[in-house]
Short mmCIF file of C-alpha atoms in Angstrom, two decimals:
data_model
loop_
_atom_site.label_atom_id
_atom_site.label_comp_id
_atom_site.label_asym_id
_atom_site.label_seq_id
_atom_site.Cartn_x
_atom_site.Cartn_y
_atom_site.Cartn_z
CA MET T 1 146.09 84.07 55.98
CA VAL T 2 142.51 84.67 55.00
CA ARG T 3 141.98 86.11 51.69
CA SER T 4 139.10 88.46 51.22
CA ARG T 5 137.11 88.99 48.15
CA PRO T 6 137.53 92.34 46.37
CA MET T 7 134.80 94.78 47.31
CA ASN T 8 134.56 96.18 43.78
CA SER T 9 131.19 95.15 42.50
CA ASP T 10 132.50 95.23 38.91
CA SER T 11 135.07 92.58 39.51
CA ILE T 12 134.57 89.02 38.37
CA ASP T 13 135.57 86.11 40.61
CA THR T 14 137.04 83.39 38.51
CA GLN T 15 136.73 80.73 41.27
CA PRO T 16 133.69 78.47 41.19
CA GLN T 17 131.05 79.56 43.75
CA PRO T 18 129.14 77.05 45.91
CA ASP T 19 125.46 76.57 45.09
CA ALA T 20 123.28 78.43 47.67
CA SER T 21 120.66 75.58 47.77
CA PRO T 22 121.47 72.02 49.09
CA PRO T 23 121.38 68.97 46.88
CA ALA T 24 117.97 67.32 46.40
CA HIS T 25 118.63 64.35 48.73
CA GLU T 26 119.68 66.72 51.54
CA GLY T 27 116.36 68.60 51.34
CA GLN T 28 114.33 65.42 51.48
CA ARG T 29 116.21 64.25 54.58
CA SER T 30 115.60 67.55 56.38
CA TRP T 31 111.91 67.39 55.45
CA ARG T 32 111.57 63.86 56.87
CA LEU T 33 113.39 64.80 60.08
CA GLY T 34 111.08 67.76 60.56
CA TRP T 35 107.96 65.68 60.24
CA ARG T 36 109.34 63.02 62.56
CA LEU T 37 110.05 65.68 65.14
CA LEU T 38 106.56 67.13 64.77
CA TYR T 39 104.99 63.64 64.96
CA THR T 40 106.94 62.88 68.13
CA LEU T 41 105.86 66.13 69.74
CA LEU T 42 102.22 65.49 68.82
CA LEU T 43 102.42 61.95 70.23
CA LEU T 44 103.91 63.21 73.48
CA ALA T 45 101.19 65.86 73.75
CA LEU T 46 98.52 63.19 73.17
CA LEU T 47 100.00 60.96 75.86
CA VAL T 48 100.06 63.85 78.32
CA LEU T 49 96.42 64.66 77.48
CA LEU T 50 95.38 61.02 77.92
CA ASN T 51 97.19 60.87 81.23
CA ILE T 52 95.32 63.93 82.45
CA ILE T 53 92.01 62.50 81.30
CA TRP T 54 92.83 59.16 82.93
CA GLY T 55 93.64 60.88 86.20
CA TYR T 56 90.15 62.35 86.31
CA SER T 57 88.33 59.33 84.94
CA VAL T 58 89.71 56.39 86.94
CA GLY T 59 86.60 54.52 87.96
CA ALA T 60 84.66 56.24 85.21
CA THR T 61 81.79 53.82 85.78
CA VAL T 62 81.20 55.75 89.01
CA ARG T 63 82.22 59.25 87.94
CA GLN T 64 80.01 59.40 84.85
CA GLN T 65 76.83 58.07 86.44
CA SER T 66 73.51 58.43 84.72
CA THR T 67 69.96 57.93 85.91
CA GLY T 68 69.98 54.35 84.63
CA THR T 69 73.15 53.29 86.48
CA PRO T 70 72.35 50.77 89.28
CA LEU T 71 74.48 52.25 92.06
CA VAL T 72 75.47 50.43 95.26
CA LEU T 73 76.11 52.88 98.11
CA ALA T 74 76.89 52.51 101.82
CA PHE T 75 76.52 54.87 104.77
CA TYR T 76 79.83 55.72 106.43
CA TYR T 77 80.66 57.33 109.78
CA ALA T 78 83.78 59.39 110.45
CA TRP T 79 83.47 60.35 114.11
CA PHE T 80 85.15 57.47 115.96
CA ASP T 81 88.11 57.73 118.33
CA GLN T 82 89.94 55.45 120.79
CA ASN T 83 87.06 55.68 123.28
CA THR T 84 84.66 54.12 120.77
CA TRP T 85 86.17 50.66 121.04
CA ARG T 86 84.76 49.59 124.41
CA GLU T 87 82.60 46.56 125.15
CA ASP T 88 79.96 48.72 126.80
CA LYS T 89 79.64 50.79 123.61
CA VAL T 90 79.83 48.42 120.64
CA PRO T 91 78.78 44.78 120.13
CA ASP T 92 81.90 43.88 118.14
CA PHE T 93 85.25 45.40 117.15
CA PRO T 94 86.89 46.11 113.79
CA VAL T 95 89.78 43.90 112.82
CA GLU T 96 91.96 47.00 112.96
CA ARG T 97 90.82 49.58 115.50
CA TYR T 98 91.18 53.14 114.29
CA THR T 99 90.37 56.79 114.75
CA SER T 100 88.36 58.46 112.03
CA THR T 101 91.03 61.13 111.49
CA ASP T 102 93.52 58.46 110.35
CA ARG T 103 94.05 58.78 106.60
CA ASN T 104 95.43 55.26 106.43
CA ALA T 105 92.13 53.98 107.82
CA MET T 106 90.24 56.07 105.26
CA GLY T 107 92.26 54.58 102.43
CA ARG T 108 91.80 51.06 103.79
CA HIS T 109 88.03 51.53 104.04
CA ILE T 110 87.79 52.89 100.51
CA GLY T 111 89.76 49.90 99.21
CA GLU T 112 87.49 47.50 101.10
CA ALA T 113 84.41 49.22 99.70
CA GLN T 114 85.78 48.98 96.16
CA ARG T 115 86.50 45.27 96.54
CA ALA T 116 82.93 44.77 97.79
CA GLY T 117 81.46 46.38 94.67
CA ILE T 118 80.37 49.58 96.43
CA ASP T 119 80.30 52.66 94.17
CA ALA T 120 80.35 55.35 96.84
CA LEU T 121 80.42 55.87 100.60
CA ILE T 122 77.81 58.32 101.90
CA VAL T 123 79.54 60.11 104.77
CA ALA T 124 77.54 61.39 107.74
CA TRP T 125 78.12 65.13 108.05
CA TYR T 126 77.25 67.62 110.81
CA GLY T 127 77.90 70.71 108.72
CA PRO T 128 81.00 72.92 108.39
CA GLY T 129 80.93 74.60 111.82
CA GLY T 130 81.34 73.68 115.46
CA GLN T 131 84.41 73.68 117.67
CA TRP T 132 84.53 69.91 118.12
CA ASN T 133 83.03 68.95 114.77
CA GLN T 134 85.41 66.47 113.17
CA THR T 135 83.00 65.50 110.39
CA GLU T 136 83.96 68.55 108.30
CA PRO T 137 87.73 67.95 108.09
CA ASN T 138 87.19 64.20 107.87
CA LEU T 139 84.79 64.60 104.95
CA ALA T 140 87.32 66.79 103.12
CA ALA T 141 90.04 64.20 103.76
CA MET T 142 87.80 61.35 102.58
CA LEU T 143 87.17 63.20 99.31
CA ASP T 144 90.90 63.57 98.72
CA GLU T 145 91.59 59.94 99.56
CA ALA T 146 88.75 58.83 97.28
CA ASN T 147 90.04 60.96 94.42
CA ALA T 148 93.45 59.32 94.69
CA ARG T 149 91.77 55.90 94.31
CA GLY T 150 89.16 56.60 91.65
CA PHE T 151 86.30 56.35 94.14
CA LYS T 152 83.24 58.45 95.05
CA ILE T 153 82.00 60.12 98.23
CA GLY T 154 78.57 61.62 98.99
CA ILE T 155 77.04 63.37 102.00
CA LEU T 156 74.51 62.10 104.53
CA PHE T 157 73.16 65.40 105.82
CA GLU T 158 72.51 65.02 109.55
CA THR T 159 69.51 67.32 110.02
CA ASN T 160 69.67 66.90 113.80
CA SER T 161 73.31 68.01 113.94
CA PRO T 162 74.29 69.26 117.42
CA PHE T 163 75.90 72.21 115.64
CA PHE T 164 72.61 73.42 114.10
CA SER T 165 70.46 75.77 116.16
CA GLY T 166 67.70 75.89 113.55
CA THR T 167 66.88 76.00 109.87
CA GLY T 168 69.20 78.95 109.29
CA ASP T 169 72.26 76.90 110.24
CA ALA T 170 71.07 74.00 108.10
CA THR T 171 70.57 76.34 105.13
CA SER T 172 74.09 77.74 105.49
CA ALA T 173 75.51 74.22 105.80
CA LEU T 174 73.80 73.12 102.59
CA ARG T 175 75.19 76.16 100.77
CA HIS T 176 78.65 75.10 101.94
CA ALA T 177 78.08 71.50 100.88
CA LEU T 178 77.00 72.48 97.37
CA SER T 179 79.57 75.21 96.78
CA VAL T 180 82.59 73.47 98.33
CA HIS T 181 82.34 69.69 98.75
CA ALA T 182 80.06 69.01 95.77
CA ASN T 183 82.61 70.63 93.46
CA HIS T 184 85.33 68.19 94.47
CA PRO T 185 86.20 65.80 91.60
CA ALA T 186 85.51 62.79 93.86
CA TYR T 187 82.00 63.87 94.86
CA LEU T 188 79.17 61.55 93.79
CA ARG T 189 77.22 62.94 90.85
CA VAL T 190 74.43 61.46 88.75
CA ASP T 191 73.66 63.06 85.40
CA GLY T 192 76.17 65.72 86.46
CA LYS T 193 74.22 66.57 89.63
CA PRO T 194 75.67 66.12 93.15
CA VAL T 195 73.73 63.68 95.35
CA ILE T 196 72.88 64.42 99.01
CA PHE T 197 71.10 62.01 101.36
CA PHE T 198 69.16 63.45 104.31
CA TRP T 199 68.74 61.89 107.74
CA ARG T 200 65.50 62.65 109.57
CA PRO T 201 64.13 65.44 107.34
CA THR T 202 60.80 65.04 109.19
CA MET T 203 62.20 67.32 111.89
CA TRP T 204 60.77 70.10 109.73
CA GLY T 205 57.70 70.25 107.52
CA VAL T 206 57.55 70.00 103.74
CA GLU T 207 57.07 73.74 103.26
CA THR T 208 60.06 74.49 105.49
CA TRP T 209 62.19 72.30 103.25
CA ARG T 210 60.75 73.93 100.14
CA ASN T 211 61.86 77.30 101.48
CA ILE T 212 65.34 75.95 102.29
CA ARG T 213 65.77 74.42 98.86
CA ASN T 214 64.53 77.53 97.08
CA GLN T 215 67.34 79.39 98.83
CA VAL T 216 70.23 76.99 98.26
CA ASP T 217 69.22 75.11 95.10
CA PRO T 218 66.57 77.13 93.27
CA GLY T 219 67.44 75.57 89.92
CA ARG T 220 67.20 72.02 91.32
CA ASN T 221 70.75 71.33 90.16
CA SER T 222 71.40 68.67 92.79
CA ILE T 223 69.66 65.43 93.80
CA TRP T 224 68.16 65.29 97.31
CA ILE T 225 67.17 61.92 98.80
CA SER T 226 64.82 62.02 101.81
CA GLU T 227 64.51 59.43 104.56
CA GLY T 228 61.72 57.97 106.68
CA VAL T 229 58.26 56.56 106.23
CA ASP T 230 56.60 59.83 105.11
CA THR T 231 56.84 60.07 101.32
CA SER T 232 54.96 63.40 101.20
CA TYR T 233 58.44 64.97 101.34
CA LEU T 234 58.87 63.93 97.70
CA ALA T 235 57.06 67.17 96.91
CA VAL T 236 60.46 68.80 97.54
CA PHE T 237 62.98 65.93 97.48
CA ASP T 238 64.07 63.97 94.42
CA GLY T 239 64.11 60.48 95.92
CA HIS T 240 63.39 58.44 99.01
CA HIS T 241 65.01 55.76 101.18
CA LEU T 242 64.53 54.06 104.52
CA TYR T 243 67.68 54.42 106.59
CA SER T 244 66.56 51.29 108.42
CA ASN T 245 64.03 48.64 107.48
CA THR T 246 65.05 46.32 110.32
CA TRP T 247 62.32 47.18 112.76
CA ASN T 248 61.11 45.89 116.10
CA PRO T 249 58.58 44.30 115.90
CA PRO T 250 59.89 43.17 112.51
CA SER T 251 58.14 43.72 109.21
CA ASP T 252 58.36 41.53 106.14
CA LEU T 253 61.26 42.88 104.06
CA ASN T 254 59.56 42.11 100.75
CA THR T 255 56.34 43.82 101.81
CA THR T 256 58.18 46.89 103.08
CA ASN T 257 60.28 47.32 99.94
CA GLN T 258 57.35 46.80 97.59
CA LYS T 259 55.23 49.27 99.56
CA PHE T 260 57.73 52.10 99.37
CA ALA T 261 58.58 51.36 95.75
CA ARG T 262 54.89 51.86 94.97
CA LEU T 263 54.75 55.07 97.01
CA VAL T 264 57.73 56.51 95.17
CA ASN T 265 56.24 55.54 91.82
CA SER T 266 52.99 57.20 92.83
CA ALA T 267 54.93 60.37 93.68
CA ARG T 268 56.40 60.36 90.17
CA GLN T 269 52.89 60.51 88.78
CA THR T 270 51.69 63.08 91.30
CA HIS T 271 54.55 65.51 90.85
CA GLY T 272 55.25 64.88 87.18
CA ALA T 273 58.95 64.38 87.83
CA TYR T 274 61.26 61.44 88.23
CA LYS T 275 61.77 60.30 91.83
CA TYR T 276 64.48 57.84 92.84
CA TRP T 277 63.61 54.76 94.86
CA VAL T 278 66.66 53.78 96.94
CA ALA T 279 66.20 50.37 98.59
CA THR T 280 68.02 49.58 101.84
CA VAL T 281 69.90 46.41 102.75
CA MET T 282 71.11 45.60 106.27
CA PRO T 283 73.14 42.72 107.74
CA GLY T 284 71.36 42.89 111.10
CA TYR T 285 71.09 45.32 113.99
CA ASN T 286 72.16 45.63 117.63
CA ASP T 287 72.04 48.95 119.46
CA THR T 288 71.55 47.46 122.93
CA ARG T 289 74.73 49.14 124.19
CA THR T 290 73.57 52.66 123.31
CA GLY T 291 71.34 53.10 126.37
CA ARG T 292 68.35 53.97 124.20
CA GLY T 293 64.93 53.21 125.58
CA ASN T 294 63.86 51.47 122.37
CA ALA T 295 67.08 49.51 121.74
CA PHE T 296 66.88 45.99 120.30
CA ALA T 297 68.93 43.37 118.50
CA ARG T 298 68.24 41.59 115.18
CA ASP T 299 70.25 38.42 114.70
CA ARG T 300 72.36 38.23 111.52
CA GLU T 301 71.70 34.49 111.13
CA GLY T 302 75.22 33.95 109.83
CA GLY T 303 74.54 36.15 106.80
CA ALA T 304 71.12 34.73 105.88
CA TYR T 305 69.29 37.88 107.00
CA TYR T 306 71.62 40.02 104.86
CA GLU T 307 70.94 37.86 101.83
CA ARG T 308 67.18 38.08 102.33
CA SER T 309 67.60 41.84 102.64
CA TRP T 310 69.37 41.96 99.27
CA GLN T 311 66.76 39.75 97.64
CA ALA T 312 63.92 41.95 98.90
CA ALA T 313 65.69 45.13 97.81
CA ILE T 314 66.45 43.86 94.31
CA GLY T 315 62.89 42.58 94.00
CA SER T 316 61.54 46.12 94.40
CA SER T 317 63.34 47.30 91.22
CA PRO T 318 65.25 50.13 92.89
CA ASP T 319 67.20 52.84 91.12
CA TRP T 320 69.99 52.38 93.66
CA ILE T 321 70.69 50.25 96.71
CA VAL T 322 72.15 51.67 99.93
CA ILE T 323 73.76 49.55 102.63
CA THR T 324 73.12 50.44 106.26
CA SER T 325 75.94 50.49 106.99
CA PHE T 326 79.64 50.25 106.24
CA ASN T 327 80.70 51.08 109.81
CA GLU T 328 77.87 52.09 112.14
CA TRP T 329 79.40 50.14 115.04
CA PRO T 330 77.24 51.36 117.98
CA GLU T 331 74.10 50.21 116.11
CA GLY T 332 75.62 46.91 115.03
CA SER T 333 74.80 47.33 111.34
CA TYR T 334 78.40 47.32 110.04
CA ILE T 335 79.79 45.24 107.17
CA GLU T 336 83.37 46.42 107.79
CA PRO T 337 85.68 43.48 108.62
CA SER T 338 85.28 42.61 112.30
CA VAL T 339 86.64 40.33 114.97
CA ALA T 340 83.41 38.29 115.02
CA TYR T 341 82.76 38.01 111.28
CA GLY T 342 86.03 38.69 109.47
CA ASP T 343 85.46 39.59 105.77
CA HIS T 344 82.25 37.58 105.54
CA TYR T 345 79.95 40.56 104.97
CA LEU T 346 82.30 42.23 102.49
CA ASN T 347 82.33 38.97 100.51
CA LEU T 348 78.54 38.74 100.59
CA THR T 349 78.32 42.36 99.47
CA ALA T 350 80.61 41.69 96.51
CA ARG T 351 78.44 38.75 95.38
CA TRP T 352 75.13 40.52 95.75
CA SER T 353 76.24 43.87 94.31
CA GLN T 354 77.44 41.99 91.22
CA GLN T 355 74.13 40.17 91.04
CA TYR T 356 72.20 43.43 91.38
CA ARG T 357 74.06 44.97 88.44
CA ALA T 358 73.51 41.79 86.43
CA GLY T 359 69.76 42.16 86.72
CA GLY T 360 68.87 40.67 90.10
CA GLY T 361 67.90 37.23 91.24
CA ALA T 362 69.95 34.86 93.37
CA PRO T 363 73.72 34.40 93.05
CA PRO T 364 74.95 31.35 91.11
CA PRO T 365 74.59 28.07 93.01
CA ALA T 366 78.34 27.81 93.66
CA GLN T 367 78.29 31.18 95.38
CA SER T 368 75.26 30.28 97.44
CA ALA T 369 77.02 27.11 98.55
CA ALA T 370 80.05 29.11 99.60
CA VAL T 371 77.86 31.38 101.63
CA ALA T 372 76.20 28.41 103.29
CA MET T 373 79.58 27.00 104.27
CA THR T 374 80.60 30.19 106.05
CA SER T 375 77.24 30.82 107.67
CA ALA T 376 76.50 29.74 111.20
CA PRO T 377 74.12 26.78 111.35
CA PRO T 378 70.61 27.65 112.51
CA GLN T 379 69.94 26.99 116.15
CA ALA T 380 67.63 24.09 116.79
CA ALA T 381 64.41 25.04 118.49
CA VAL T 382 64.06 23.68 122.00
CA ALA T 383 60.66 22.15 122.56
CA ALA T 384 58.83 23.82 125.43
CA PRO T 385 57.19 21.60 128.02
CA GLU T 386 53.42 21.68 128.10
CA PRO T 387 52.75 24.32 130.77
CA THR T 388 49.84 24.33 133.18
CA GLU T 389 49.66 28.14 133.12
CA PRO T 390 49.78 30.58 130.16
CA THR T 391 53.47 30.75 129.26
CA GLY T 392 55.60 32.30 126.52
CA TYR T 393 58.97 30.91 125.41
CA VAL T 394 61.48 33.30 123.84
CA ALA T 395 61.89 32.33 120.17
CA THR T 396 64.77 34.62 119.21
CA ALA T 397 68.39 35.07 120.29
CA LEU T 398 67.55 38.08 122.45
CA LEU T 399 64.11 39.44 123.31
CA ASN T 400 63.63 42.95 124.65
CA LEU T 401 61.05 43.23 127.42
CA ARG T 402 59.47 46.66 127.44
CA ALA T 403 57.46 48.76 129.85
CA GLY T 404 54.47 48.71 127.51
CA PRO T 405 53.19 47.17 124.26
CA GLY T 406 55.32 49.01 121.70
CA THR T 407 58.87 49.91 120.75
CA THR T 408 58.32 53.45 122.01
CA TYR T 409 58.37 52.10 125.58
CA PRO T 410 61.69 51.77 127.44
CA ILE T 411 63.47 48.40 127.54
CA LEU T 412 63.33 46.77 130.97
CA ALA T 413 65.46 43.70 130.34
CA GLY T 414 66.77 41.33 127.71
CA MET T 415 65.59 37.72 127.75
CA PRO T 416 67.69 34.89 126.22
CA GLN T 417 66.37 32.34 123.79
CA ASN T 418 64.00 29.69 125.26
CA ALA T 419 63.48 31.62 128.49
CA ALA T 420 60.03 30.81 129.95
CA LEU T 421 57.88 33.83 130.85
CA PRO T 422 54.45 33.58 132.53
CA VAL T 423 51.86 35.41 130.42
CA THR T 424 49.83 37.68 132.68
CA GLY T 425 47.75 39.87 130.39
CA ARG T 426 46.79 41.26 127.01
CA ASN T 427 44.92 44.27 125.64
CA PRO T 428 42.70 44.22 122.50
CA ALA T 429 44.29 47.50 121.37
CA ALA T 430 47.72 45.85 121.35
CA GLU T 431 47.10 42.34 120.09
CA ALA T 432 50.69 41.92 118.89
CA TRP T 433 51.97 42.04 122.48
CA TRP T 434 51.75 39.92 125.62
CA GLN T 435 52.12 41.16 129.16
CA VAL T 436 54.51 38.84 130.97
CA SER T 437 56.06 38.40 134.39
CA TYR T 438 59.78 38.25 135.04
CA ARG T 439 61.64 38.36 138.34
CA GLY T 440 58.52 39.54 140.12
CA GLN T 441 58.04 42.45 137.71
CA THR T 442 55.70 43.10 134.77
CA GLY T 443 56.84 43.69 131.20
CA TRP T 444 55.57 43.39 127.65
CA ALA T 445 56.94 41.17 124.87
CA SER T 446 56.21 41.08 121.15
CA ALA T 447 54.02 38.13 120.22
CA ASP T 448 56.19 37.62 117.13
CA TYR T 449 59.06 36.48 119.35
CA LEU T 450 57.17 34.23 121.77
CA ARG T 451 55.96 30.66 121.40
CA VAL T 452 53.00 30.44 123.74
CA GLY T 453 51.49 27.42 125.42
CA GLY T 454 49.11 26.47 128.18
CA PRO T 455 45.53 27.69 128.77
CA MET T 456 45.86 30.98 126.83
CA GLY T 457 42.11 31.53 127.07
CA ASN T 458 42.63 32.33 130.76
CA VAL T 459 44.82 35.37 130.04
CA PRO T 460 43.07 38.43 131.51
CA THR T 461 42.59 41.77 129.80
CA VAL T 462 44.80 44.45 131.33
CA ALA T 463 45.23 48.21 130.89
CA ILE T 464 47.96 49.66 128.70
CA PRO T 465 50.47 51.59 130.79
CA ALA T 466 51.07 55.25 130.03
CA LEU T 467 54.28 56.28 128.32
CA PRO T 468 56.65 58.21 130.60
CA GLU T 469 56.97 61.85 129.62
CA PRO T 470 60.68 61.62 128.62
CA ALA T 471 59.83 58.83 126.18
CA ILE T 472 57.10 60.92 124.54
CA GLN T 473 59.44 63.89 124.16
CA SER T 474 61.83 61.75 122.12
CA LEU T 475 59.20 60.24 119.82
CA PRO T 476 59.24 61.07 116.11
CA LEU T 477 56.32 62.99 114.69
CA THR T 478 54.85 59.98 112.88
CA THR T 479 54.46 58.16 116.21
CA LEU T 480 53.10 61.18 118.07
CA GLN T 481 50.41 61.54 115.44
CA VAL T 482 48.85 58.14 116.22
CA ILE T 483 49.19 58.02 120.01
CA PRO T 484 45.76 59.58 120.70
CA GLN T 485 44.09 57.02 118.43
CA SER T 486 45.92 53.94 119.73
CA GLN T 487 46.16 55.04 123.38
CA PRO T 488 43.49 57.65 124.17
CA GLU T 489 44.61 57.93 127.77
CA GLN T 490 47.87 59.43 126.46
CA ALA T 491 46.21 62.17 124.39
CA SER T 492 46.07 64.65 127.27
CA LEU T 493 49.76 64.23 128.05
CA VAL T 494 50.75 64.63 124.39
CA TYR T 495 48.55 67.72 124.17
CA GLN T 496 50.26 69.29 127.18
CA LEU T 497 53.69 68.52 125.72
CA LEU T 498 52.72 70.22 122.48
CA LEU T 499 51.35 73.27 124.30
CA GLY T 500 54.62 73.62 126.16
CA ASN T 501 56.59 72.95 122.96
CA LYS T 502 58.52 70.27 124.85
CA SER T 503 59.02 68.15 121.74
CA ASN T 504 61.80 69.53 119.56
CA LEU T 505 60.97 67.13 116.73
CA ILE T 506 57.97 69.10 115.42
CA ASP T 507 57.98 72.39 113.53
CA GLU T 508 55.54 75.17 114.45
CA GLU T 509 53.24 74.54 111.51
CA ARG T 510 52.58 70.90 112.43
CA ARG T 511 52.53 71.59 116.15
CA ALA T 512 49.69 74.06 115.67
CA LYS T 513 47.71 71.54 113.62
CA LEU T 514 48.19 68.78 116.18
CA ILE T 515 47.17 71.06 119.05
CA GLN T 516 43.98 71.95 117.18
CA LYS T 517 43.32 68.28 116.40
CA TRP T 518 43.83 67.04 119.94
CA MET T 519 42.34 69.91 121.91
CA PRO T 520 40.21 68.35 124.68
CA ALA T 521 36.48 68.85 124.43
CA PRO T 522 35.17 71.51 126.85
CA GLU T 523 33.73 70.16 130.08
CA THR T 524 29.96 70.40 130.48
CA ASP T 525 27.86 70.53 133.62
#
């Protein structure tokens, strides 16, 4: 039975009443438990915060790039399918054949790039539209895969995209790139600005690009890197690179890099703004299976050419280095693991990218020795017999014979090393080329790739053949500009092409200037 206390307020309870406050030691224990609980909660909150920060800052050396960071980049292509891997299309095959939509392949490529010391892959992009355009979804997937691995992705803007009908489409595509892809956490940024490389910006003039940029990036809140040999585009763009510096006929890699480094530095002074010099390295080149009229092959020399390319690039003190390419298989410039070369070019990339970040120079001797062990031995030159007639002997692995003295002429045939070709002519306007005979036909070969012998003083002077009209239509503007000076007999044909606007590589502004420049003189009686 529970006994209640009387409700009369005047009554006095004679039983001792418990103290309303706990003893002193009980209060101290409660106080300590409270602080421990608070401390634990704060520690858990800090760990959660650090985990979030870590998730967005894996690979922070790439994500928080500044102007002074020596980046190593590589061009990447995401438009391959099962039909790509055919002997008539590519000179070699990847170790694991893939389709570009395969996320497992994307992840594998990103991991390979990371192991090679590459900071970002620059993905070729045709814009967001087009029924059969797989570069848009593949770019989005690459960004997600890169984010999961603490890696970076940038855009190579393909100005000649088959899904662009003009500058309006290109402008819309750039708006999409900057508003959508550039805001992805895995997108390549430098000083907080997204970086976009441009392929063949010379399709349009400088003022056309100024108008485009004023529309899509009026505050210059992104970094645009132009491509080609015309550095006047630095009036609008923020940096410059050569997609390829493996040319035919070849140029000295050191001379080429130093030249364009100087041109970019000059542009800094001219425009009063910083301009990035991005030097290019290449392992070699072989686009002879593309069917192009100017196709050629540059031997890799077991990796020696790639190493010279790195040395020349580093020697030009670049802001960044870009590799052409990670996986451009039809042009034979890939460093992706292949059936022919295995991981050799990834290993070389890892050594040289480390050396670049360390301040340049050659790798340590032990590394150089390792490279030498895996490199193919140089082929011994075969002595040519002393000929009784002017003769050229092919001094490279594969020599392209062309229809005329220049790489703008179509390829007629490929000649193997040490093949003997009778020399039948030369022209003072094309001293770097010999006219030769092969299988009863006439072709032209670069003098840089021929060892000549015999009575060369007997070689007659011959006329330079005219370029076929289809070849002229496909020439870049920089070549069209010099044709009338180097080959006057072609000036009339070029003029007619310009009048008919048959070259889609020139904007209206430049076309009008070239027409005025090359207008034939009026006939006089």
